[in-house]
mmCIF file with all atom_site columns, C-alpha atoms and ligand atoms in Angstrom:
data_model
loop_
_atom_site.group_PDB
_atom_site.id
_atom_site.type_symbol
_atom_site.label_atom_id
_atom_site.label_alt_id
_atom_site.label_comp_id
_atom_site.label_asym_id
_atom_site.label_entity_id
_atom_site.label_seq_id
_atom_site.pdbx_PDB_ins_code
_atom_site.Cartn_x
_atom_site.Cartn_y
_atom_site.Cartn_z
_atom_site.occupancy
_atom_site.B_iso_or_equiv
_atom_site.pdbx_formal_charge
_atom_site.auth_seq_id
_atom_site.auth_comp_id
_atom_site.auth_asym_id
_atom_site.auth_atom_id
_atom_site.pdbx_PDB_model_num
ATOM   1   C  CA  . MET A 1 1   ? 71.363 27.993 10.688 1.00 0.00 ? 1   MET A CA  1
ATOM   2   C  CA  . ILE A 1 2   ? 70.704 30.762 13.250 1.00 0.00 ? 2   ILE A CA  1
ATOM   3   C  CA  . LYS A 1 3   ? 72.802 31.002 16.444 1.00 0.00 ? 3   LYS A CA  1
ATOM   4   C  CA  . VAL A 1 4   ? 70.662 30.331 19.388 1.00 0.00 ? 4   VAL A CA  1
ATOM   5   C  CA  . HIS A 1 5   ? 71.763 31.687 22.904 1.00 0.00 ? 5   HIS A CA  1
ATOM   6   C  CA  . VAL A 1 6   ? 70.067 28.987 24.942 1.00 0.00 ? 6   VAL A CA  1
ATOM   7   C  CA  . LYS A 1 7   ? 70.432 25.328 24.747 1.00 0.00 ? 7   LYS A CA  1
ATOM   8   C  CA  . LYS A 1 8   ? 68.329 22.288 25.710 1.00 0.00 ? 8   LYS A CA  1
ATOM   9   C  CA  . GLY A 1 9   ? 67.819 22.231 29.534 1.00 0.00 ? 9   GLY A CA  1
ATOM   10  C  CA  . ASP A 1 10  ? 68.465 25.979 30.200 1.00 0.00 ? 10  ASP A CA  1
ATOM   11  C  CA  . THR A 1 11  ? 65.768 27.698 32.246 1.00 0.00 ? 11  THR A CA  1
ATOM   12  C  CA  . VAL A 1 12  ? 64.575 30.812 30.353 1.00 0.00 ? 12  VAL A CA  1
ATOM   13  C  CA  . GLU A 1 13  ? 62.109 33.641 31.002 1.00 0.00 ? 13  GLU A CA  1
ATOM   14  C  CA  . VAL A 1 14  ? 59.831 34.977 28.370 1.00 0.00 ? 14  VAL A CA  1
ATOM   15  C  CA  . LEU A 1 15  ? 60.214 38.680 27.556 1.00 0.00 ? 15  LEU A CA  1
ATOM   16  C  CA  . SER A 1 16  ? 57.252 39.428 25.503 1.00 0.00 ? 16  SER A CA  1
ATOM   17  C  CA  . GLY A 1 17  ? 53.849 38.060 24.377 1.00 0.00 ? 17  GLY A CA  1
ATOM   18  C  CA  . LYS A 1 18  ? 51.051 36.545 26.395 1.00 0.00 ? 18  LYS A CA  1
ATOM   19  C  CA  . ASP A 1 19  ? 53.589 34.392 28.071 1.00 0.00 ? 19  ASP A CA  1
ATOM   20  C  CA  . LYS A 1 20  ? 55.634 37.372 29.414 1.00 0.00 ? 20  LYS A CA  1
ATOM   21  C  CA  . GLY A 1 21  ? 57.262 36.448 32.754 1.00 0.00 ? 21  GLY A CA  1
ATOM   22  C  CA  . LYS A 1 22  ? 56.639 32.867 32.485 1.00 0.00 ? 22  LYS A CA  1
ATOM   23  C  CA  . ARG A 1 23  ? 59.737 30.528 33.161 1.00 0.00 ? 23  ARG A CA  1
ATOM   24  C  CA  . GLY A 1 24  ? 60.266 27.216 31.707 1.00 0.00 ? 24  GLY A CA  1
ATOM   25  C  CA  . LYS A 1 25  ? 62.869 24.637 30.744 1.00 0.00 ? 25  LYS A CA  1
ATOM   26  C  CA  . VAL A 1 26  ? 63.935 24.534 27.051 1.00 0.00 ? 26  VAL A CA  1
ATOM   27  C  CA  . LEU A 1 27  ? 62.761 21.104 25.620 1.00 0.00 ? 27  LEU A CA  1
ATOM   28  C  CA  . LYS A 1 28  ? 63.982 21.597 22.221 1.00 0.00 ? 28  LYS A CA  1
ATOM   29  C  CA  . VAL A 1 29  ? 66.125 23.920 20.088 1.00 0.00 ? 29  VAL A CA  1
ATOM   30  C  CA  . PHE A 1 30  ? 65.521 24.411 16.182 1.00 0.00 ? 30  PHE A CA  1
ATOM   31  C  CA  . PRO A 1 31  ? 68.688 26.032 14.873 1.00 0.00 ? 31  PRO A CA  1
ATOM   32  C  CA  . SER A 1 32  ? 67.231 26.215 11.356 1.00 0.00 ? 32  SER A CA  1
ATOM   33  C  CA  . ASN A 1 33  ? 64.828 28.871 12.151 1.00 0.00 ? 33  ASN A CA  1
ATOM   34  C  CA  . GLY A 1 34  ? 66.205 30.016 15.594 1.00 0.00 ? 34  GLY A CA  1
ATOM   35  C  CA  . LYS A 1 35  ? 63.094 28.831 17.584 1.00 0.00 ? 35  LYS A CA  1
ATOM   36  C  CA  . ILE A 1 36  ? 62.926 26.884 20.715 1.00 0.00 ? 36  ILE A CA  1
ATOM   37  C  CA  . LEU A 1 37  ? 60.386 24.801 22.336 1.00 0.00 ? 37  LEU A CA  1
ATOM   38  C  CA  . VAL A 1 38  ? 59.952 25.659 26.173 1.00 0.00 ? 38  VAL A CA  1
ATOM   39  C  CA  . ASP A 1 39  ? 57.789 23.637 28.760 1.00 0.00 ? 39  ASP A CA  1
ATOM   40  C  CA  . SER A 1 40  ? 54.343 25.067 29.350 1.00 0.00 ? 40  SER A CA  1
ATOM   41  C  CA  . VAL A 1 41  ? 55.049 28.290 27.252 1.00 0.00 ? 41  VAL A CA  1
ATOM   42  C  CA  . ASN A 1 42  ? 53.163 29.237 24.154 1.00 0.00 ? 42  ASN A CA  1
ATOM   43  C  CA  . VAL A 1 43  ? 50.529 26.666 24.775 1.00 0.00 ? 43  VAL A CA  1
ATOM   44  C  CA  . VAL A 1 44  ? 47.821 26.975 22.441 1.00 0.00 ? 44  VAL A CA  1
ATOM   45  C  CA  . LYS A 1 45  ? 44.389 25.030 22.568 1.00 0.00 ? 45  LYS A CA  1
ATOM   46  C  CA  . ARG A 1 46  ? 43.166 23.663 19.482 1.00 0.00 ? 46  ARG A CA  1
ATOM   47  C  CA  . HIS A 1 47  ? 39.518 22.549 19.130 1.00 0.00 ? 47  HIS A CA  1
ATOM   48  C  CA  . THR A 1 48  ? 39.638 19.280 17.241 1.00 0.00 ? 48  THR A CA  1
ATOM   49  C  CA  . LYS A 1 49  ? 37.173 17.184 15.495 1.00 0.00 ? 49  LYS A CA  1
ATOM   50  C  CA  . PRO A 1 50  ? 36.723 13.596 16.291 1.00 0.00 ? 50  PRO A CA  1
ATOM   51  C  CA  . ARG A 1 51  ? 39.402 11.797 14.193 1.00 0.00 ? 51  ARG A CA  1
ATOM   52  C  CA  . PRO A 1 52  ? 39.354 8.114  14.944 1.00 0.00 ? 52  PRO A CA  1
ATOM   53  C  CA  . PRO A 1 53  ? 41.100 6.286  15.618 1.00 0.00 ? 53  PRO A CA  1
ATOM   54  C  CA  . LYS A 1 54  ? 43.673 8.944  17.225 1.00 0.00 ? 54  LYS A CA  1
ATOM   55  C  CA  . ILE A 1 55  ? 41.253 11.314 18.576 1.00 0.00 ? 55  ILE A CA  1
ATOM   56  C  CA  . PRO A 1 56  ? 37.956 9.540  18.656 1.00 0.00 ? 56  PRO A CA  1
ATOM   57  C  CA  . GLN A 1 57  ? 36.450 12.135 21.063 1.00 0.00 ? 57  GLN A CA  1
ATOM   58  C  CA  . GLY A 1 58  ? 37.536 15.548 19.669 1.00 0.00 ? 58  GLY A CA  1
ATOM   59  C  CA  . GLY A 1 59  ? 37.575 18.338 21.670 1.00 0.00 ? 59  GLY A CA  1
ATOM   60  C  CA  . ILE A 1 60  ? 40.377 20.615 23.060 1.00 0.00 ? 60  ILE A CA  1
ATOM   61  C  CA  . LEU A 1 61  ? 43.783 19.636 22.539 1.00 0.00 ? 61  LEU A CA  1
ATOM   62  C  CA  . GLU A 1 62  ? 46.720 21.651 24.183 1.00 0.00 ? 62  GLU A CA  1
ATOM   63  C  CA  . LYS A 1 63  ? 49.804 21.796 22.084 1.00 0.00 ? 63  LYS A CA  1
ATOM   64  C  CA  . THR A 1 64  ? 53.074 23.642 22.931 1.00 0.00 ? 64  THR A CA  1
ATOM   65  C  CA  . LEU A 1 65  ? 54.352 25.624 19.948 1.00 0.00 ? 65  LEU A CA  1
ATOM   66  C  CA  . PRO A 1 66  ? 58.097 26.713 19.511 1.00 0.00 ? 66  PRO A CA  1
ATOM   67  C  CA  . LEU A 1 67  ? 58.828 30.479 19.840 1.00 0.00 ? 67  LEU A CA  1
ATOM   68  C  CA  . TYR A 1 68  ? 61.621 32.512 18.707 1.00 0.00 ? 68  TYR A CA  1
ATOM   69  C  CA  . ALA A 1 69  ? 64.701 32.274 21.041 1.00 0.00 ? 69  ALA A CA  1
ATOM   70  C  CA  . SER A 1 70  ? 65.089 36.196 20.814 1.00 0.00 ? 70  SER A CA  1
ATOM   71  C  CA  . ARG A 1 71  ? 61.996 36.452 22.975 1.00 0.00 ? 71  ARG A CA  1
ATOM   72  C  CA  . VAL A 1 72  ? 63.367 34.601 26.000 1.00 0.00 ? 72  VAL A CA  1
ATOM   73  C  CA  . MET A 1 73  ? 66.450 35.500 28.466 1.00 0.00 ? 73  MET A CA  1
ATOM   74  C  CA  . LEU A 1 74  ? 68.458 32.855 30.066 1.00 0.00 ? 74  LEU A CA  1
ATOM   75  C  CA  . VAL A 1 75  ? 67.890 32.435 33.801 1.00 0.00 ? 75  VAL A CA  1
ATOM   76  C  CA  . CYS A 1 76  ? 70.908 31.895 35.868 1.00 0.00 ? 76  CYS A CA  1
ATOM   77  C  CA  . PRO A 1 77  ? 70.645 28.527 37.740 1.00 0.00 ? 77  PRO A CA  1
ATOM   78  C  CA  . GLN A 1 78  ? 72.955 29.962 40.505 1.00 0.00 ? 78  GLN A CA  1
ATOM   79  C  CA  . CYS A 1 79  ? 71.056 33.353 41.281 1.00 0.00 ? 79  CYS A CA  1
ATOM   80  C  CA  . SER A 1 80  ? 67.815 32.739 39.217 1.00 0.00 ? 80  SER A CA  1
ATOM   81  C  CA  . LYS A 1 81  ? 67.807 36.058 37.777 1.00 0.00 ? 81  LYS A CA  1
ATOM   82  C  CA  . LYS A 1 82  ? 67.269 36.761 34.229 1.00 0.00 ? 82  LYS A CA  1
ATOM   83  C  CA  . THR A 1 83  ? 70.778 37.272 32.826 1.00 0.00 ? 83  THR A CA  1
ATOM   84  C  CA  . ARG A 1 84  ? 73.236 37.463 29.973 1.00 0.00 ? 84  ARG A CA  1
ATOM   85  C  CA  . ILE A 1 85  ? 76.442 35.683 29.981 1.00 0.00 ? 85  ILE A CA  1
ATOM   86  C  CA  . PHE A 1 86  ? 79.692 36.371 28.960 1.00 0.00 ? 86  PHE A CA  1
ATOM   87  C  CA  . LYS A 1 87  ? 82.568 33.797 27.972 1.00 0.00 ? 87  LYS A CA  1
ATOM   88  C  CA  . LYS A 1 88  ? 85.827 33.754 29.900 1.00 0.00 ? 88  LYS A CA  1
ATOM   89  C  CA  . ILE A 1 89  ? 88.967 32.081 28.507 1.00 0.00 ? 89  ILE A CA  1
ATOM   90  C  CA  . LEU A 1 90  ? 90.940 30.658 31.445 1.00 0.00 ? 90  LEU A CA  1
ATOM   91  C  CA  . GLU A 1 91  ? 94.862 30.528 31.400 1.00 0.00 ? 91  GLU A CA  1
ATOM   92  C  CA  . ALA A 1 92  ? 94.338 26.688 30.573 1.00 0.00 ? 92  ALA A CA  1
ATOM   93  C  CA  . GLY A 1 93  ? 92.675 27.702 27.678 1.00 0.00 ? 93  GLY A CA  1
ATOM   94  C  CA  . ASP A 1 94  ? 89.230 26.523 28.807 1.00 0.00 ? 94  ASP A CA  1
ATOM   95  C  CA  . ARG A 1 95  ? 86.356 28.675 27.978 1.00 0.00 ? 95  ARG A CA  1
ATOM   96  C  CA  . ILE A 1 96  ? 83.715 29.106 30.822 1.00 0.00 ? 96  ILE A CA  1
ATOM   97  C  CA  . LYS A 1 97  ? 80.503 30.997 30.795 1.00 0.00 ? 97  LYS A CA  1
ATOM   98  C  CA  . ILE A 1 98  ? 79.950 33.502 33.644 1.00 0.00 ? 98  ILE A CA  1
ATOM   99  C  CA  . CYS A 1 99  ? 76.619 35.066 34.912 1.00 0.00 ? 99  CYS A CA  1
ATOM   100 C  CA  . GLN A 1 100 ? 76.766 38.813 34.454 1.00 0.00 ? 100 GLN A CA  1
ATOM   101 C  CA  . GLN A 1 101 ? 74.183 39.128 37.491 1.00 0.00 ? 101 GLN A CA  1
ATOM   102 C  CA  . CYS A 1 102 ? 76.195 37.051 39.940 1.00 0.00 ? 102 CYS A CA  1
ATOM   103 C  CA  . GLY A 1 103 ? 79.511 36.562 38.326 1.00 0.00 ? 103 GLY A CA  1
ATOM   104 C  CA  . LYS A 1 104 ? 79.237 32.703 38.959 1.00 0.00 ? 104 LYS A CA  1
ATOM   105 C  CA  . GLU A 1 105 ? 80.137 30.115 36.427 1.00 0.00 ? 105 GLU A CA  1
ATOM   106 C  CA  . ILE A 1 106 ? 77.305 28.675 34.490 1.00 0.00 ? 106 ILE A CA  1
ATOM   107 C  CA  . ARG A 1 107 ? 77.466 25.013 33.249 1.00 0.00 ? 107 ARG A CA  1
HETATM 108 ZN ZN1 . ZN  B 2 .   ? 73.779 34.294 38.503 1.00 0.00 ? 201 ZN  B ZN1 1
#
């Protein structure tokens, strides 16, 4: 298991590769290999031969592939900047996540 710094539903920005600068929502996290699936990021086109009955026409299919979580940064839902988070422990013992950019709590 690899610790992934983002979770399902987070918005992230891609830091490298052909999708650099793109933002999307995390659809799925794969802790076994540290990869994540991000909405409309790392989309590849596959030329497919007709394969009835599922793909009777063949042609170009678009597929979203998982990418390494280390290639993305979390986007803060409050200030919409790329950010890192730090954890703060409240007096009551609750842990909250704080955005390093705007200092607001991220849920
Ligand atoms: Zn922020």
